[in-house]
Short mmCIF file of C-alpha atoms in Angstrom, two decimals:
data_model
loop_
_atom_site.label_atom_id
_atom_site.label_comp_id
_atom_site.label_asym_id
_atom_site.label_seq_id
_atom_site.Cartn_x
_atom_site.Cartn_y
_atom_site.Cartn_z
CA UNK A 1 3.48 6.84 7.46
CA UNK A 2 6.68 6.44 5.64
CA UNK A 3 6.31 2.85 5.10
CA UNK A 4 2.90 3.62 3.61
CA UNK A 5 4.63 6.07 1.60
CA UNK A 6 7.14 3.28 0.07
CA UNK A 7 4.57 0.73 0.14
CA UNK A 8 2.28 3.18 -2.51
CA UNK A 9 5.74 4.10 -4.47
CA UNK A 10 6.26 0.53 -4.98
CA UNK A 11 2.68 -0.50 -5.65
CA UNK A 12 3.04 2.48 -8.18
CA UNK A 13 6.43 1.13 -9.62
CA UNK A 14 4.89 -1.94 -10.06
CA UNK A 15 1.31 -0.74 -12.10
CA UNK A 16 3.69 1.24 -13.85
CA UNK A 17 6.07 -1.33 -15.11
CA UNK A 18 3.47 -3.37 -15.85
CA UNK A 19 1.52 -0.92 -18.28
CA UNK A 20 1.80 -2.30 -22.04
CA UNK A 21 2.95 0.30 -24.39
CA UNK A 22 -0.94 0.34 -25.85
CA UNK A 23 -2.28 0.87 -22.71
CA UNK A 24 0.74 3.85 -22.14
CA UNK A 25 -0.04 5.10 -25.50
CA UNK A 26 -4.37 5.10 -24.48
CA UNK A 27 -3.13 6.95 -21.55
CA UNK A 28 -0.50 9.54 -22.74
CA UNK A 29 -3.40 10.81 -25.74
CA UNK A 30 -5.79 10.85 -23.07
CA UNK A 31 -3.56 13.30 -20.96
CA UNK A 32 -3.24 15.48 -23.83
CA UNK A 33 -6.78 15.11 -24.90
CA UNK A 34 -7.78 16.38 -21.33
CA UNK A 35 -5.12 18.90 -20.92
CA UNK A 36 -5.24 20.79 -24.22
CA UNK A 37 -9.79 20.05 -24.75
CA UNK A 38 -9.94 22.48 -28.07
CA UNK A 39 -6.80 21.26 -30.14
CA UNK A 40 -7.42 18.12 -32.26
CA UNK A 41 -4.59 15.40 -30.79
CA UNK A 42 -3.06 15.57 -34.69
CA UNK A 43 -2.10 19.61 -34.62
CA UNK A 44 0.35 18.56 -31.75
CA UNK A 45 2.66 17.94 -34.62
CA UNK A 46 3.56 21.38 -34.80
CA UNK A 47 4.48 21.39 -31.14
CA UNK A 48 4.32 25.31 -29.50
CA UNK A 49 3.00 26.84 -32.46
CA UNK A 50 -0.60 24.30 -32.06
CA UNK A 51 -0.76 26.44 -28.37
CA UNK A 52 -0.61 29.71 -29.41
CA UNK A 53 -2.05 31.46 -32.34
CA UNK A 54 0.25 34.87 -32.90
CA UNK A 55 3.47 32.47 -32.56
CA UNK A 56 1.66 30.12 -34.97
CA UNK A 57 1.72 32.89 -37.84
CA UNK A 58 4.97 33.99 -37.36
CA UNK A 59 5.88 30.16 -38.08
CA UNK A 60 3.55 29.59 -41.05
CA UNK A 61 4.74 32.88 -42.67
CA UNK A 62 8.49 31.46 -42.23
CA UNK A 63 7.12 28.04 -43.96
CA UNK A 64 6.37 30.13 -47.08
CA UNK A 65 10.29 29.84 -47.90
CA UNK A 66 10.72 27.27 -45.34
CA UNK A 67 14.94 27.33 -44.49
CA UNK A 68 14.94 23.48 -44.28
CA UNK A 69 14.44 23.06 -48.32
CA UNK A 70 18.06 23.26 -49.53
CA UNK A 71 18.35 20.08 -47.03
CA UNK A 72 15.77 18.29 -48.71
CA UNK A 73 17.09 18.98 -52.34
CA UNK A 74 20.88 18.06 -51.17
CA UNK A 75 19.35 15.03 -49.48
CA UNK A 76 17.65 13.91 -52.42
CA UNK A 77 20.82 14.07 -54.66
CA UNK A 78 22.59 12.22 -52.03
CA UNK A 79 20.27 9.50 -51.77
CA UNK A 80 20.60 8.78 -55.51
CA UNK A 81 23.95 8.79 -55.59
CA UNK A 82 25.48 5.31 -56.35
CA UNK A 83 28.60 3.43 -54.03
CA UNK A 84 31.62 2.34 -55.21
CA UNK A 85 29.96 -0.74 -55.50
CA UNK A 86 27.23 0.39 -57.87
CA UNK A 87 24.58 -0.23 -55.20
CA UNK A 88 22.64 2.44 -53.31
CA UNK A 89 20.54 3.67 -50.52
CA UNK A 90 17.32 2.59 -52.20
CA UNK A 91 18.92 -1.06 -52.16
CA UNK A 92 19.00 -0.87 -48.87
CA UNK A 93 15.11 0.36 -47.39
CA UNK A 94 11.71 -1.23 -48.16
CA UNK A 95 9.82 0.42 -50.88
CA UNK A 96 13.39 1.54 -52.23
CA UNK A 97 13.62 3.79 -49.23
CA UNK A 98 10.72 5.95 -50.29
CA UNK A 99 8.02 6.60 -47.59
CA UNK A 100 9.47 4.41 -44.57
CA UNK A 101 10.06 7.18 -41.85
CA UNK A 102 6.77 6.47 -40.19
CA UNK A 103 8.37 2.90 -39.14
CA UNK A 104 11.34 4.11 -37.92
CA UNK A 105 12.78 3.07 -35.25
CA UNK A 106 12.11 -0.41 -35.06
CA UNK A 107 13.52 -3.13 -33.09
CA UNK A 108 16.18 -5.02 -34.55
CA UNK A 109 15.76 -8.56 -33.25
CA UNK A 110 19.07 -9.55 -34.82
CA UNK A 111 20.79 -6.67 -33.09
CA UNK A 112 18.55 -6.77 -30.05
CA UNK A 113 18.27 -3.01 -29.86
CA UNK A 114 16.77 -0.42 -31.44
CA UNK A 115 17.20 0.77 -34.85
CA UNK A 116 16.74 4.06 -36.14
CA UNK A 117 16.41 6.05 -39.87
CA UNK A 118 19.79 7.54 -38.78
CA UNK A 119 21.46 4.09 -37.95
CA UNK A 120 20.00 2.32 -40.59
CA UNK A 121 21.44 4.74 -43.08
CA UNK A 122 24.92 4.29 -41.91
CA UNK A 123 24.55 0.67 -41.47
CA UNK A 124 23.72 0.31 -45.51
CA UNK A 125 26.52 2.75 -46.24
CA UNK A 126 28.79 -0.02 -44.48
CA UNK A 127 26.61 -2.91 -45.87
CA UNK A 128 28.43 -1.26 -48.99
CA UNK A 129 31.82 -0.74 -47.85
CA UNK A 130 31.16 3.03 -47.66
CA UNK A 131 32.22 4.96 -44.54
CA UNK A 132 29.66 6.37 -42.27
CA UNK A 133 28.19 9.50 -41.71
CA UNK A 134 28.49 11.88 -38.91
CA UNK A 135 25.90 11.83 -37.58
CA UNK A 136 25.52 15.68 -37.08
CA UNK A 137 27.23 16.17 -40.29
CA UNK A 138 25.43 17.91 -43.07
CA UNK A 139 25.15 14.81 -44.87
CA UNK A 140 22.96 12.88 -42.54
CA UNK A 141 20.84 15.93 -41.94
CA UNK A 142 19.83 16.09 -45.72
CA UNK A 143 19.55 12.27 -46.12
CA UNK A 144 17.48 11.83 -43.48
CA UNK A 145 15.62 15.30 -44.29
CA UNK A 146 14.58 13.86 -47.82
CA UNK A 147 13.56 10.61 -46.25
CA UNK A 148 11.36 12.08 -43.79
CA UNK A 149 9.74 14.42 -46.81
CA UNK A 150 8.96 11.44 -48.51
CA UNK A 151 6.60 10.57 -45.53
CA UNK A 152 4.68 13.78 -45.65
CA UNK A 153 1.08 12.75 -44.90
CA UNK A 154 2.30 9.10 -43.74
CA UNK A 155 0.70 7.80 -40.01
CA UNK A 156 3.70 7.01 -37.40
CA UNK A 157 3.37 2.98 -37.12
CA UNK A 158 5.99 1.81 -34.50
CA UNK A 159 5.54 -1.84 -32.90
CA UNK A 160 7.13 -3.04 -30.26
CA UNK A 161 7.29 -6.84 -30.33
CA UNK A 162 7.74 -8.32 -27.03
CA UNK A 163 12.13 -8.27 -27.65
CA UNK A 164 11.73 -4.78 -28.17
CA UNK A 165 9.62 -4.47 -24.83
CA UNK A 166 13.02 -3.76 -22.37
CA UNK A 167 13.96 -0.90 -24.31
CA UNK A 168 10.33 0.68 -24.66
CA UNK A 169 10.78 0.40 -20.80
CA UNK A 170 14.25 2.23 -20.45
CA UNK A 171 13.24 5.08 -23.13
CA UNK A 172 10.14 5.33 -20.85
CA UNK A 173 12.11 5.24 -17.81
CA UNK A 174 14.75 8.00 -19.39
CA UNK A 175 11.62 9.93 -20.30
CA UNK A 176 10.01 10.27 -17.11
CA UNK A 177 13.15 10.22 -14.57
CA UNK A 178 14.71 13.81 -13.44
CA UNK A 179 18.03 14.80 -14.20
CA UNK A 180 20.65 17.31 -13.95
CA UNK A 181 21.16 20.02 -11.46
CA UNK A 182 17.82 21.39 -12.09
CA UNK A 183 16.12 18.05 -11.22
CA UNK A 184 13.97 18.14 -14.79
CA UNK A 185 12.35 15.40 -16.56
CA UNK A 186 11.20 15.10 -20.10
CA UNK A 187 7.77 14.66 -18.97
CA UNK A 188 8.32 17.50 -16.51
CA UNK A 189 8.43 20.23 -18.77
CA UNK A 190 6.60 18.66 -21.68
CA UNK A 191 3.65 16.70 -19.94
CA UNK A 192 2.94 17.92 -16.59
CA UNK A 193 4.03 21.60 -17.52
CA UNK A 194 2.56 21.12 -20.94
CA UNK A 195 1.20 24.50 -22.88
CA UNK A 196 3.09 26.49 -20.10
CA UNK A 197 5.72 29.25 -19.97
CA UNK A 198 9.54 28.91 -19.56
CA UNK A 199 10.31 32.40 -20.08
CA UNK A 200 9.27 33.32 -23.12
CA UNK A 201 8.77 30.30 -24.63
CA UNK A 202 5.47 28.29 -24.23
CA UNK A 203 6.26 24.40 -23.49
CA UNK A 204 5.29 22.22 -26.49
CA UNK A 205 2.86 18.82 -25.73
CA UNK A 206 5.05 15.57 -25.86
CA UNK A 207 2.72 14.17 -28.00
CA UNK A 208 4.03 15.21 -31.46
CA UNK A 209 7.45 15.58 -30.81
CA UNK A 210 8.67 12.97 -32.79
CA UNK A 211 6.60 13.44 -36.07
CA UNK A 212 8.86 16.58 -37.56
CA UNK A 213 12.69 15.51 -37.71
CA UNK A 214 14.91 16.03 -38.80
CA UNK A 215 14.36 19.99 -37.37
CA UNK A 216 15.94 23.36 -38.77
CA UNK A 217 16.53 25.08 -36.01
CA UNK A 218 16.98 28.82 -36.10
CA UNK A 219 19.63 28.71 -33.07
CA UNK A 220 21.30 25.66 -34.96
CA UNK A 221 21.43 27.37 -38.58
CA UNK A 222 21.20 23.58 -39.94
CA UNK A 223 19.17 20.62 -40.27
CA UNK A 224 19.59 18.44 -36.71
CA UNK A 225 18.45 15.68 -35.13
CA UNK A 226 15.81 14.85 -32.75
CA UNK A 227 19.16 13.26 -30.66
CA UNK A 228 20.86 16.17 -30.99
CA UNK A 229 17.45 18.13 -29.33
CA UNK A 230 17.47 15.58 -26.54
CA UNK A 231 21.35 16.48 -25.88
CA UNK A 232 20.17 20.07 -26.05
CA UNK A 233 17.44 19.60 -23.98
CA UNK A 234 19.26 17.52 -21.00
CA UNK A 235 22.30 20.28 -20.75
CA UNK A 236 19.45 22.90 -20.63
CA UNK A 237 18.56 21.44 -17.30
CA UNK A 238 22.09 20.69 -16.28
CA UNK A 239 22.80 17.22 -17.20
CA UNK A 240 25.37 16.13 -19.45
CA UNK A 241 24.09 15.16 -22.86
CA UNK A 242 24.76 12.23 -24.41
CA UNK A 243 25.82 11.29 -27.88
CA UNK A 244 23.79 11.04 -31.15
CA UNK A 245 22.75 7.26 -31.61
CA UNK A 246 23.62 6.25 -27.89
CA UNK A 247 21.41 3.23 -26.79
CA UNK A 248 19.65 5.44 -24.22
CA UNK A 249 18.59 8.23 -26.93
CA UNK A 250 17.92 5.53 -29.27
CA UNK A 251 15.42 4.03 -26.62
CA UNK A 252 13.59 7.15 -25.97
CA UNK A 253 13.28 7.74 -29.09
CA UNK A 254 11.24 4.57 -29.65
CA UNK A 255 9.45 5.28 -26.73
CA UNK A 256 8.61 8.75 -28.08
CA UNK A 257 8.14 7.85 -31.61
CA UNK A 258 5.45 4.82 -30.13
CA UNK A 259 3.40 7.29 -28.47
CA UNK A 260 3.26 9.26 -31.84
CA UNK A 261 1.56 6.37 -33.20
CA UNK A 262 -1.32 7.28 -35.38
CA UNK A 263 0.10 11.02 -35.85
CA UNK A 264 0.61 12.22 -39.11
CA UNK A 265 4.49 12.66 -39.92
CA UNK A 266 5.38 16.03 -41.14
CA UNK A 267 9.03 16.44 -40.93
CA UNK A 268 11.59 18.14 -41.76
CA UNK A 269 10.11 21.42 -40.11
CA UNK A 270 11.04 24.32 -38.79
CA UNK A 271 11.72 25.76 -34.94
CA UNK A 272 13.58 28.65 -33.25
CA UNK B 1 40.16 11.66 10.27
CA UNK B 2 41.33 9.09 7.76
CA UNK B 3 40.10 9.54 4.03
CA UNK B 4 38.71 6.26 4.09
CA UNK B 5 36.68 6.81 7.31
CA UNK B 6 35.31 9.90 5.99
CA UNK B 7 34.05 7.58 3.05
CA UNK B 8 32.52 4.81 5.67
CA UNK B 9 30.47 8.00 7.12
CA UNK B 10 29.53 9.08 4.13
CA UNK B 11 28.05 5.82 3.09
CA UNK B 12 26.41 5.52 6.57
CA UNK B 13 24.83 8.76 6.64
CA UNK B 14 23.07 7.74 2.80
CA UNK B 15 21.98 4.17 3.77
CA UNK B 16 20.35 6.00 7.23
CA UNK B 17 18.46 8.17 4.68
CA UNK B 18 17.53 5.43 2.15
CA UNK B 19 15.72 6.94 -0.60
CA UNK B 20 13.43 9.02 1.16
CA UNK B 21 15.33 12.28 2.11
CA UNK B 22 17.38 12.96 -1.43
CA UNK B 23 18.32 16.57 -0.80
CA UNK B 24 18.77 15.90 2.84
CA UNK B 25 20.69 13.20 2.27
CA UNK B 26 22.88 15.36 -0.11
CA UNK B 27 23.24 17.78 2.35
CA UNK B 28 24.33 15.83 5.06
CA UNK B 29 27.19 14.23 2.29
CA UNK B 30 28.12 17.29 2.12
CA UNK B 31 28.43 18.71 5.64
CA UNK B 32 30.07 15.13 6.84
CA UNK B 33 32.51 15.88 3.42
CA UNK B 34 33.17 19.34 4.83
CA UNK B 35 33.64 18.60 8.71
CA UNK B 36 36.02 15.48 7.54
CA UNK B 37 38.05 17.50 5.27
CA UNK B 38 38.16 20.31 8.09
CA UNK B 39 39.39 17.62 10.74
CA UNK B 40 41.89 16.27 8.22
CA UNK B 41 43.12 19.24 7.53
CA UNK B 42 43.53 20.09 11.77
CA UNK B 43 45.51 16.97 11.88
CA UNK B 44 47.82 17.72 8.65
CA UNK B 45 46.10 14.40 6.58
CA UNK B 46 44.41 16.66 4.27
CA UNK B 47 43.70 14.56 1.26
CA UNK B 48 45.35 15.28 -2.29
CA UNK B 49 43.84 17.42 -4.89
CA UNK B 50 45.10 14.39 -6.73
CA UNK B 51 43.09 12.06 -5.15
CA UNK B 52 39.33 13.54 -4.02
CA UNK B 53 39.81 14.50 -7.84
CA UNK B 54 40.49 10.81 -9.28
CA UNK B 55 37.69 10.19 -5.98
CA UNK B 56 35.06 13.04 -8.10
CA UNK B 57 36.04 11.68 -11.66
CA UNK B 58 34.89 7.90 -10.73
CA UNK B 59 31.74 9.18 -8.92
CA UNK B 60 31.09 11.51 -12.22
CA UNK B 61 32.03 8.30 -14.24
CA UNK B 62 29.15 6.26 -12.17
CA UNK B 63 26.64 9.03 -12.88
CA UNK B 64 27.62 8.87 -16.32
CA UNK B 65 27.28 5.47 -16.98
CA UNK B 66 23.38 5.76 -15.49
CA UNK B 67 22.96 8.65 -17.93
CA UNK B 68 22.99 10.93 -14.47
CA UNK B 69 25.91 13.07 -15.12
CA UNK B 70 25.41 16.98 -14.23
CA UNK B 71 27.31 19.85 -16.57
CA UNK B 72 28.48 21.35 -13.06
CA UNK B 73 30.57 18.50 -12.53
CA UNK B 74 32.09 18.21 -15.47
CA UNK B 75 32.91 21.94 -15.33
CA UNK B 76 34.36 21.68 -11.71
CA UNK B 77 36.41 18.58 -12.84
CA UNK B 78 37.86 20.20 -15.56
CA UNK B 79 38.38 23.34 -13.30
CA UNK B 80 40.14 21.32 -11.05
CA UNK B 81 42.54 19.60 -13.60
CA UNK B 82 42.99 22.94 -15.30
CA UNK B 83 44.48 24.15 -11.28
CA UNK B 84 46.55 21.54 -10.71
CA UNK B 85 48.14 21.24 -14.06
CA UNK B 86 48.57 24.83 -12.94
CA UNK B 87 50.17 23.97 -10.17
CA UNK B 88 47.70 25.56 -8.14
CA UNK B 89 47.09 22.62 -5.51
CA UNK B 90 45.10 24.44 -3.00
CA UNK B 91 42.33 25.63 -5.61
CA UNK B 92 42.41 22.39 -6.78
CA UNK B 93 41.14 20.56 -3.70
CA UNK B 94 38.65 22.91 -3.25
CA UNK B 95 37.45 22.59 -7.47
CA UNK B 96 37.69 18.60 -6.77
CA UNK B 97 35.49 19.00 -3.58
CA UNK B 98 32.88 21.03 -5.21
CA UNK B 99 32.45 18.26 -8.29
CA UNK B 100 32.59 15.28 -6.02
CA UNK B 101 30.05 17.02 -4.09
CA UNK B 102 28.13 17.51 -7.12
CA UNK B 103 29.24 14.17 -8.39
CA UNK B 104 27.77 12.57 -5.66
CA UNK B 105 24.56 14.19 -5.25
CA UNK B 106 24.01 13.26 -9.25
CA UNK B 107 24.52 9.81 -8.51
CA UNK B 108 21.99 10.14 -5.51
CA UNK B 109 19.53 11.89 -8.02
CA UNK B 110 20.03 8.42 -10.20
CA UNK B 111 19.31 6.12 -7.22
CA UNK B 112 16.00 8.30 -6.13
CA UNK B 113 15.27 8.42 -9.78
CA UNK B 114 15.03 4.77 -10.70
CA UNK B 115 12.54 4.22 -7.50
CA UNK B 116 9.95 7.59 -7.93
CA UNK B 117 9.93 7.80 -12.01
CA UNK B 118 6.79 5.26 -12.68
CA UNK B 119 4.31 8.12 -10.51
CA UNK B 120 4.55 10.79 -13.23
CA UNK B 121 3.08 8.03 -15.72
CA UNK B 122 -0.25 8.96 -16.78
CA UNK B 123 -2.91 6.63 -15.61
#
């Protein structure tokens, strides 16, 4: 029996690590698509507040002065500000940085890891002899607050090419695997336990989680990160967080941007 | 019992479990941990505070580095630095015990982890 039992958690192992991202990606929507039968695939953008319809008008009445605004104006006149050296963000980004969120992050075959809006901000501040940003500081939230705005409406379009396919494989791995005390995974609360309760709060669908960040988040009182919701997230359940920008967020957060794909972006937004 | 024996029947007691008992096999880390330390301490060799805490800090540092760290070890290893910059040896042993307990049983989540993770994958 209990070699049958490894033999089946192998064979499983083995399916598992051999799934493609598309095929992951068929599969993930399909869960969703199953699980949640009367909400279009898309609404999952706006995580809990797709599930429930009183907590949904509560939100939309906050987005009528949404708090997340004064981040997108500061953001704005940060990214046209010029360096030292005359150059600026713009120089940095396809389509002068306007509209690129949906491809972020990518892998960075030079690098050989994955690259994220975040990163690649600070990396063109440096490209420019220009320190780099905090990456909780105010400055990154707006930056990368007025970059997402400007891909309102855009579809999420993240490739992995086949150097890219060993971190897909660790984000999914971090994604799936339970940590801390409380033994939780990602996919524990937010695909298995999907549209349920945790106190009070109704669990939001993975699918749409990455399409809205940077977040303002009531509790934070400032624009944050999706990293710095993962950190959140993994203390919640009792393991130690890691830092912004570590290779293991960075990973799942190409894994969890890639099965977005096809979502409409619609960050920055706004959460308790 | 020697501090290093207590370690050999530690790891003997895990590899006996494999990965199919996790919580059992914590448990029995734990109660071999205890009845060690409880011998030890009958026979005077009572490990330092010192050193089960530089033990827990490079069990902690293991989890870490596999992104497995728990918050209640980090709080019982700074507890237990906090006691015996204190001075407070005894209190300290017993802080250090509780986060390589929890140290170890993080590091035992990582191992069972990186085996059962690919069955919550939707099909």
């Amino acid at each position: 029996m209990l070699n049958r039992l490894m033999i089946m958690s192998l064979l499983l192992a083995a399916a598992s690590l051999r799934a493609d991202p598309p095929s992951d990606l068929k599969a993930f929507r399909a869960f969703f698509e199953q699980r949640f039968a009367n909400i279009e695939i898309d609404d999952h953008r706006d995580g809990a507040y797709a599930l429930d319809a009183a907590k949904r008008e509560q939100w939309l009445s906050m987005e009528d002065f949404p708090p997340y605004e004064i981040a997108i104006e500061a953001g704005e006149a940060l990214f046209a500000e010029s360096f030292a050296d005359g150059s600026g963000y713009a120089d940095c980004f396809e389509n002068s940085g306007i509209g690129v969120k949906q491809t972020f992050p990518r892998f960075d075959q030079a690098a050989g890891a994955v690259l994220t809006l975040e990163l690649a901000i600070n990396q063109c501040r440096q490209a420019h002899s220009e320190a780099p940003l905090a990456y909780a500081s105010e400055a990154m939230g707006a930056l990368s607050a007025y970059m997402a705005y400007t891909s309102r409406g855009e579809t999420f379009a993240i490739t992995v090419p086949p150097e890219g396919l060993a971190a897909y494989n660790a984000g999914k791995a971090f994604f799936y695997a339970r940590r801390g005390q409380l033994n939780f995974s990602c996919a524990g609360c937010h695909v298995t336990s999907a549209g349920g309760m945790l106190r009070a709060e109704i669990l939001s669908a993975s699918v749409g989680h990455a399409t809205h960040w940077p977040t303002y988040r009531l509790k934070w009182e400032q624009v944050g990160s999706l990293h710095k919701r993962f950190a959140e997230c993994n203390e919640q359940v009792g393991a130690v967080g890691l830092a912004e920008q570590s290779p293991s967020y960075r990973n799942l957060e190409y894994f969890l941007s890639y099965m977005n794909n096809g979502m409409t972006l619609n960050g920055p937004a706004t959460r308790k | 019992m020697s501090w290093g024996r207590l370690r050999q029947l530690e790891g003997q007691a895990l590899r006996a479990l494999g990965g199919v008992g996790a919580w059992a096999g914590v448990l029995m880390v734990v109660g071999v941990l205890t009845l060690g330390l409880n011998a030890s301490n009958s026979q005077g060799k009572a490990p330092s505070a010192e050193a089960v805490l530089a033990h827990a800090m490079s069990v902690h540092d293991a989890a870490m580095a596999r992104d497995h760290a728990w918050v209640t070890t980090r709080r019982a290893l700074a507890r237990a630095q906090d006691l015996l910059d204190a001075g407070d040896e005894s209190a300290s042993l017993l802080a250090a015990q509780q986060a390589l307990q929890s140290a170890q049983a993080s590091l035992n989540q990582a191992d069972v982890e990186a085996e059962s993770w690919p069955a919550r994958v939707p099909k």
